[in-house]
Amino acid sequence: MGCGILKPRVVSGHLGSLRAQPKVSLLLTMICLFTFFFYCLSGCDSQMSFGSLRIAQPVAPGRSASVEPSISGAGELPRSEDVKENTLHPAEAQENTLRPGAALLDTLRLGTAQTIPGAKDGTVAWVDSLLSRNRTMDHKLPHSPGAISMHSGIGSKKFPQAIIVGVKKGGTRALLEFLRIHPDVRALGAEPHFFDRCYDKGLEWYRNLMPRTLEGQITMEKTPSYFVTPEAPGRIYNMSKDTKLIVVVRNPVTRAISDYTQTLSKTPSLPTFQALAFKNTSMGTIDTTWSAIRIGIYAKHLENWLQYFPLSKFLFVSGERLVSDPAGEMGRVQDFLGLKRVITDKHFYFNKTKGFPCLKKPEGSGKPRCLGKSKGRPHPNIDKTLLLRLQEFYRPYNMKFYQMTGHNFGWD
């Protein structure tokens, strides 16, 4: 009885052979399993093809698999019509079929009973166990070319848990670059413009743009034009109502001048700031149809967002404090995101030439990291009378914004 030592018994005839058959099968099965797992423990799991378990990234109906764009920290994404969506890159195809990391981690979650088409009973538990051990082994591998190639496909692409939604010329690029120092933040370098320009491409296309993240890491992106796009709040809410939203704001007068300066650098024939900002200079009527003026009416745009998200989902970052006290403002950002305060004073130094803080060079790096040449341009001289009129125009909107956010930014 029980599961003790098998004692030989003499059983004659056809009935005896039938009784012995299950025990022999069980013994053979155990031997096969023992041999297989011994082989795996010898290092076979990173090279296995998994036979019928080759699972590719899920593709939405009617869509072909898309290529993940190459994104650099200072680059710009190509516009939607330039993004190719035909076939997977050979390297990605191999990663999805030959390794349990990339595709399986996107499809299977540890500890869940998910089924795989064509797989036999018990396969899910086996893959679950193997994935768990594979993750553990990856952390123990030495730093060698083989180890690097294994790590490159680990993790999964997720929708961003936090988005820097605004505002243009407020300091969003500086905030993103500062955040990317944090080991638990994985952020898209370029602006995807999904919720304003590329929404018709679908959420799967958007998710595919994101960098791979491990458990405990946060996926982020920044597109400052979202804040003034009427459709953006509802679209982000439909993706995830738990998305954390960061808005970098700056004195709307200086923000408008900075906006104009950037446009002027690209279009030298642009009319003067005065001609664009005022419908009638003598009457002092402000032209609110000009985007540089309209963006700075923060209270109006925030009202639209509060129809979908509670105030607790927002963090309003001061663009001025991001320059005068970057470590202090980054402390608030890290707290809001639920991150350990890793980014501190030791990471910054003030660049007098540019007029804003830069990141100190990491160990082994040749030079410090400052924002590009497009940042810190000298502003054109604007008549002080016109500036006072602009300040008066924005004052009631600023007061309302202070009241809505519970924070006085000191612009008046």
mmCIF file of N, CA, C and O in Angstrom, residues 130-174:
data_model
loop_
_atom_site.group_PDB
_atom_site.id
_atom_site.type_symbol
_atom_site.label_atom_id
_atom_site.label_comp_id
_atom_site.label_asym_id
_atom_site.label_seq_id
_atom_site.Cartn_x
_atom_site.Cartn_y
_atom_site.Cartn_z
ATOM 1 N N LEU A 130 9.601 27.153 -15.319
ATOM 2 C CA LEU A 130 10.826 27.381 -16.073
ATOM 3 C C LEU A 130 11.114 28.869 -16.243
ATOM 4 O O LEU A 130 12.245 29.321 -16.129
ATOM 5 N N LEU A 131 10.037 29.659 -16.517
ATOM 6 C CA LEU A 131 10.210 31.113 -16.640
ATOM 7 C C LEU A 131 10.721 31.711 -15.349
ATOM 8 O O LEU A 131 11.572 32.586 -15.343
ATOM 9 N N SER A 132 10.165 31.236 -14.231
ATOM 10 C CA SER A 132 10.584 31.747 -12.930
ATOM 11 C C SER A 132 12.061 31.484 -12.698
ATOM 12 O O SER A 132 12.807 32.343 -12.271
ATOM 13 N N ARG A 133 12.500 30.257 -13.006
ATOM 14 C CA ARG A 133 13.900 29.908 -12.811
ATOM 15 C C ARG A 133 14.798 30.653 -13.794
ATOM 16 O O ARG A 133 15.905 31.062 -13.483
ATOM 17 N N ASN A 134 14.281 30.861 -15.028
ATOM 18 C CA ASN A 134 15.061 31.576 -16.041
ATOM 19 C C ASN A 134 15.335 33.000 -15.613
ATOM 20 O O ASN A 134 16.426 33.534 -15.802
ATOM 21 N N ARG A 135 14.315 33.670 -15.012
ATOM 22 C CA ARG A 135 14.505 35.032 -14.518
ATOM 23 C C ARG A 135 15.561 35.071 -13.424
ATOM 24 O O ARG A 135 16.401 35.944 -13.364
ATOM 25 N N THR A 136 15.508 34.076 -12.522
ATOM 26 C CA THR A 136 16.461 34.031 -11.419
ATOM 27 C C THR A 136 17.875 33.833 -11.940
ATOM 28 O O THR A 136 18.817 34.471 -11.498
ATOM 29 N N MET A 137 18.010 32.939 -12.935
ATOM 30 C CA MET A 137 19.337 32.663 -13.486
ATOM 31 C C MET A 137 19.915 33.874 -14.190
ATOM 32 O O MET A 137 21.113 34.126 -14.147
ATOM 33 N N ASP A 138 19.045 34.651 -14.884
ATOM 34 C CA ASP A 138 19.524 35.822 -15.617
ATOM 35 C C ASP A 138 20.272 36.786 -14.715
ATOM 36 O O ASP A 138 21.241 37.402 -15.110
ATOM 37 N N HIS A 139 19.800 36.933 -13.483
ATOM 38 C CA HIS A 139 20.440 37.875 -12.563
ATOM 39 C C HIS A 139 21.782 37.353 -12.067
ATOM 40 O O HIS A 139 22.580 38.102 -11.532
ATOM 41 N N LYS A 140 22.009 36.036 -12.199
ATOM 42 C CA LYS A 140 23.253 35.449 -11.709
ATOM 43 C C LYS A 140 24.297 35.312 -12.810
ATOM 44 O O LYS A 140 25.421 34.923 -12.546
ATOM 45 N N LEU A 141 23.907 35.594 -14.072
ATOM 46 C CA LEU A 141 24.839 35.415 -15.175
ATOM 47 C C LEU A 141 25.967 36.442 -15.111
ATOM 48 O O LEU A 141 25.745 37.583 -14.751
ATOM 49 N N PRO A 142 27.173 36.072 -15.506
ATOM 50 C CA PRO A 142 28.285 37.035 -15.540
ATOM 51 C C PRO A 142 28.076 38.031 -16.665
ATOM 52 O O PRO A 142 27.322 37.792 -17.602
ATOM 53 N N HIS A 143 28.766 39.183 -16.589
ATOM 54 C CA HIS A 143 28.653 40.213 -17.625
ATOM 55 C C HIS A 143 29.511 39.804 -18.810
ATOM 56 O O HIS A 143 30.698 40.063 -18.861
ATOM 57 N N SER A 144 28.894 39.160 -19.763
ATOM 58 C CA SER A 144 29.571 38.715 -20.971
ATOM 59 C C SER A 144 28.669 39.018 -22.147
ATOM 60 O O SER A 144 27.493 39.311 -21.974
ATOM 61 N N PRO A 145 29.176 38.970 -23.397
ATOM 62 C CA PRO A 145 28.324 39.235 -24.562
ATOM 63 C C PRO A 145 27.086 38.363 -24.591
ATOM 64 O O PRO A 145 26.010 38.810 -24.940
ATOM 65 N N GLY A 146 27.220 37.098 -24.183
ATOM 66 C CA GLY A 146 26.059 36.210 -24.152
ATOM 67 C C GLY A 146 25.021 36.678 -23.156
ATOM 68 O O GLY A 146 23.826 36.643 -23.418
ATOM 69 N N ALA A 147 25.513 37.151 -21.984
ATOM 70 C CA ALA A 147 24.580 37.605 -20.952
ATOM 71 C C ALA A 147 23.844 38.859 -21.396
ATOM 72 O O ALA A 147 22.661 39.015 -21.147
ATOM 73 N N ILE A 148 24.561 39.763 -22.088
ATOM 74 C CA ILE A 148 23.938 40.995 -22.548
ATOM 75 C C ILE A 148 22.825 40.696 -23.531
ATOM 76 O O ILE A 148 21.750 41.266 -23.473
ATOM 77 N N SER A 149 23.052 39.755 -24.449
ATOM 78 C CA SER A 149 22.024 39.444 -25.437
ATOM 79 C C SER A 149 20.796 38.835 -24.782
ATOM 80 O O SER A 149 19.683 39.033 -25.233
ATOM 81 N N MET A 150 20.991 38.097 -23.693
ATOM 82 C CA MET A 150 19.841 37.532 -22.994
ATOM 83 C C MET A 150 19.048 38.625 -22.311
ATOM 84 O O MET A 150 17.828 38.644 -22.364
ATOM 85 N N HIS A 151 19.721 39.580 -21.688
ATOM 86 C CA HIS A 151 19.034 40.640 -20.956
ATOM 87 C C HIS A 151 18.276 41.574 -21.888
ATOM 88 O O HIS A 151 17.310 42.184 -21.484
ATOM 89 N N SER A 152 18.739 41.679 -23.149
ATOM 90 C CA SER A 152 18.145 42.657 -24.055
ATOM 91 C C SER A 152 16.678 42.380 -24.335
ATOM 92 O O SER A 152 15.946 43.281 -24.700
ATOM 93 N N GLY A 153 16.242 41.137 -24.198
ATOM 94 C CA GLY A 153 14.855 40.820 -24.503
ATOM 95 C C GLY A 153 14.000 40.618 -23.282
ATOM 96 O O GLY A 153 12.845 40.241 -23.400
ATOM 97 N N ILE A 154 14.555 40.829 -22.086
ATOM 98 C CA ILE A 154 13.804 40.556 -20.863
ATOM 99 C C ILE A 154 12.885 41.710 -20.542
ATOM 100 O O ILE A 154 13.210 42.860 -20.762
ATOM 101 N N GLY A 155 11.747 41.397 -19.984
ATOM 102 C CA GLY A 155 10.776 42.412 -19.615
ATOM 103 C C GLY A 155 9.626 42.425 -20.598
ATOM 104 O O GLY A 155 9.579 41.638 -21.541
ATOM 105 N N SER A 156 8.701 43.316 -20.391
ATOM 106 C CA SER A 156 7.542 43.393 -21.268
ATOM 107 C C SER A 156 7.191 44.842 -21.555
ATOM 108 O O SER A 156 7.528 45.739 -20.788
ATOM 109 N N LYS A 157 6.530 45.050 -22.672
ATOM 110 C CA LYS A 157 6.104 46.390 -23.061
ATOM 111 C C LYS A 157 4.726 46.661 -22.474
ATOM 112 O O LYS A 157 3.795 45.888 -22.687
ATOM 113 N N LYS A 158 4.634 47.756 -21.746
ATOM 114 C CA LYS A 158 3.384 48.092 -21.073
ATOM 115 C C LYS A 158 2.952 49.504 -21.445
ATOM 116 O O LYS A 158 3.762 50.321 -21.863
ATOM 117 N N PHE A 159 1.662 49.769 -21.263
ATOM 118 C CA PHE A 159 1.196 51.140 -21.405
ATOM 119 C C PHE A 159 1.824 51.977 -20.301
ATOM 120 O O PHE A 159 2.060 51.479 -19.194
ATOM 121 N N PRO A 160 2.115 53.250 -20.571
ATOM 122 C CA PRO A 160 2.751 54.070 -19.532
ATOM 123 C C PRO A 160 1.872 54.236 -18.306
ATOM 124 O O PRO A 160 0.671 54.477 -18.424
ATOM 125 N N GLN A 161 2.474 54.074 -17.144
ATOM 126 C CA GLN A 161 1.749 54.312 -15.891
ATOM 127 C C GLN A 161 1.734 55.801 -15.546
ATOM 128 O O GLN A 161 0.935 56.234 -14.730
ATOM 129 N N ALA A 162 2.621 56.572 -16.173
ATOM 130 C CA ALA A 162 2.687 58.018 -15.934
ATOM 131 C C ALA A 162 3.039 58.714 -17.246
ATOM 132 O O ALA A 162 3.847 58.207 -18.023
ATOM 133 N N ILE A 163 2.405 59.864 -17.487
ATOM 134 C CA ILE A 163 2.639 60.632 -18.715
ATOM 135 C C ILE A 163 2.867 62.102 -18.354
ATOM 136 O O ILE A 163 2.114 62.672 -17.563
ATOM 137 N N ILE A 164 3.896 62.695 -18.934
ATOM 138 C CA ILE A 164 4.090 64.142 -18.826
ATOM 139 C C ILE A 164 3.252 64.753 -19.942
ATOM 140 O O ILE A 164 3.617 64.687 -21.124
ATOM 141 N N VAL A 165 2.119 65.345 -19.588
ATOM 142 C CA VAL A 165 1.148 65.782 -20.591
ATOM 143 C C VAL A 165 1.297 67.252 -20.978
ATOM 144 O O VAL A 165 0.610 67.717 -21.895
ATOM 145 N N GLY A 166 2.112 68.013 -20.296
ATOM 146 C CA GLY A 166 2.242 69.433 -20.639
ATOM 147 C C GLY A 166 3.215 70.110 -19.689
ATOM 148 O O GLY A 166 3.705 69.490 -18.742
ATOM 149 N N VAL A 167 3.468 71.424 -20.002
ATOM 150 C CA VAL A 167 3.042 72.138 -21.179
ATOM 151 C C VAL A 167 4.254 72.443 -22.036
ATOM 152 O O VAL A 167 5.394 72.432 -21.558
ATOM 153 N N LYS A 168 3.988 72.786 -23.301
ATOM 154 C CA LYS A 168 5.069 73.141 -24.220
ATOM 155 C C LYS A 168 5.854 74.336 -23.694
ATOM 156 O O LYS A 168 5.289 75.298 -23.205
ATOM 157 N N LYS A 169 7.181 74.242 -23.780
ATOM 158 C CA LYS A 169 8.122 75.274 -23.318
ATOM 159 C C LYS A 169 8.000 75.549 -21.819
ATOM 160 O O LYS A 169 8.354 76.619 -21.347
ATOM 161 N N GLY A 170 7.552 74.543 -21.087
ATOM 162 C CA GLY A 170 7.457 74.694 -19.636
ATOM 163 C C GLY A 170 8.630 74.069 -18.904
ATOM 164 O O GLY A 170 8.892 74.386 -17.749
ATOM 165 N N GLY A 171 9.331 73.135 -19.573
ATOM 166 C CA GLY A 171 10.444 72.419 -18.953
ATOM 167 C C GLY A 171 10.248 70.915 -19.000
ATOM 168 O O GLY A 171 10.862 70.181 -18.228
ATOM 169 N N THR A 172 9.411 70.430 -19.926
ATOM 170 C CA THR A 172 9.106 68.993 -19.984
ATOM 171 C C THR A 172 10.319 68.164 -20.401
ATOM 172 O O THR A 172 10.513 67.059 -19.888
ATOM 173 N N ARG A 173 11.132 68.687 -21.315
ATOM 174 C CA ARG A 173 12.309 67.928 -21.747
ATOM 175 C C ARG A 173 13.303 67.782 -20.607
ATOM 176 O O ARG A 173 13.859 66.706 -20.383
ATOM 177 N N ALA A 174 13.518 68.849 -19.858
ATOM 178 C CA ALA A 174 14.431 68.770 -18.712
ATOM 179 C C ALA A 174 13.927 67.752 -17.698
ATOM 180 O O ALA A 174 14.698 66.925 -17.194
#
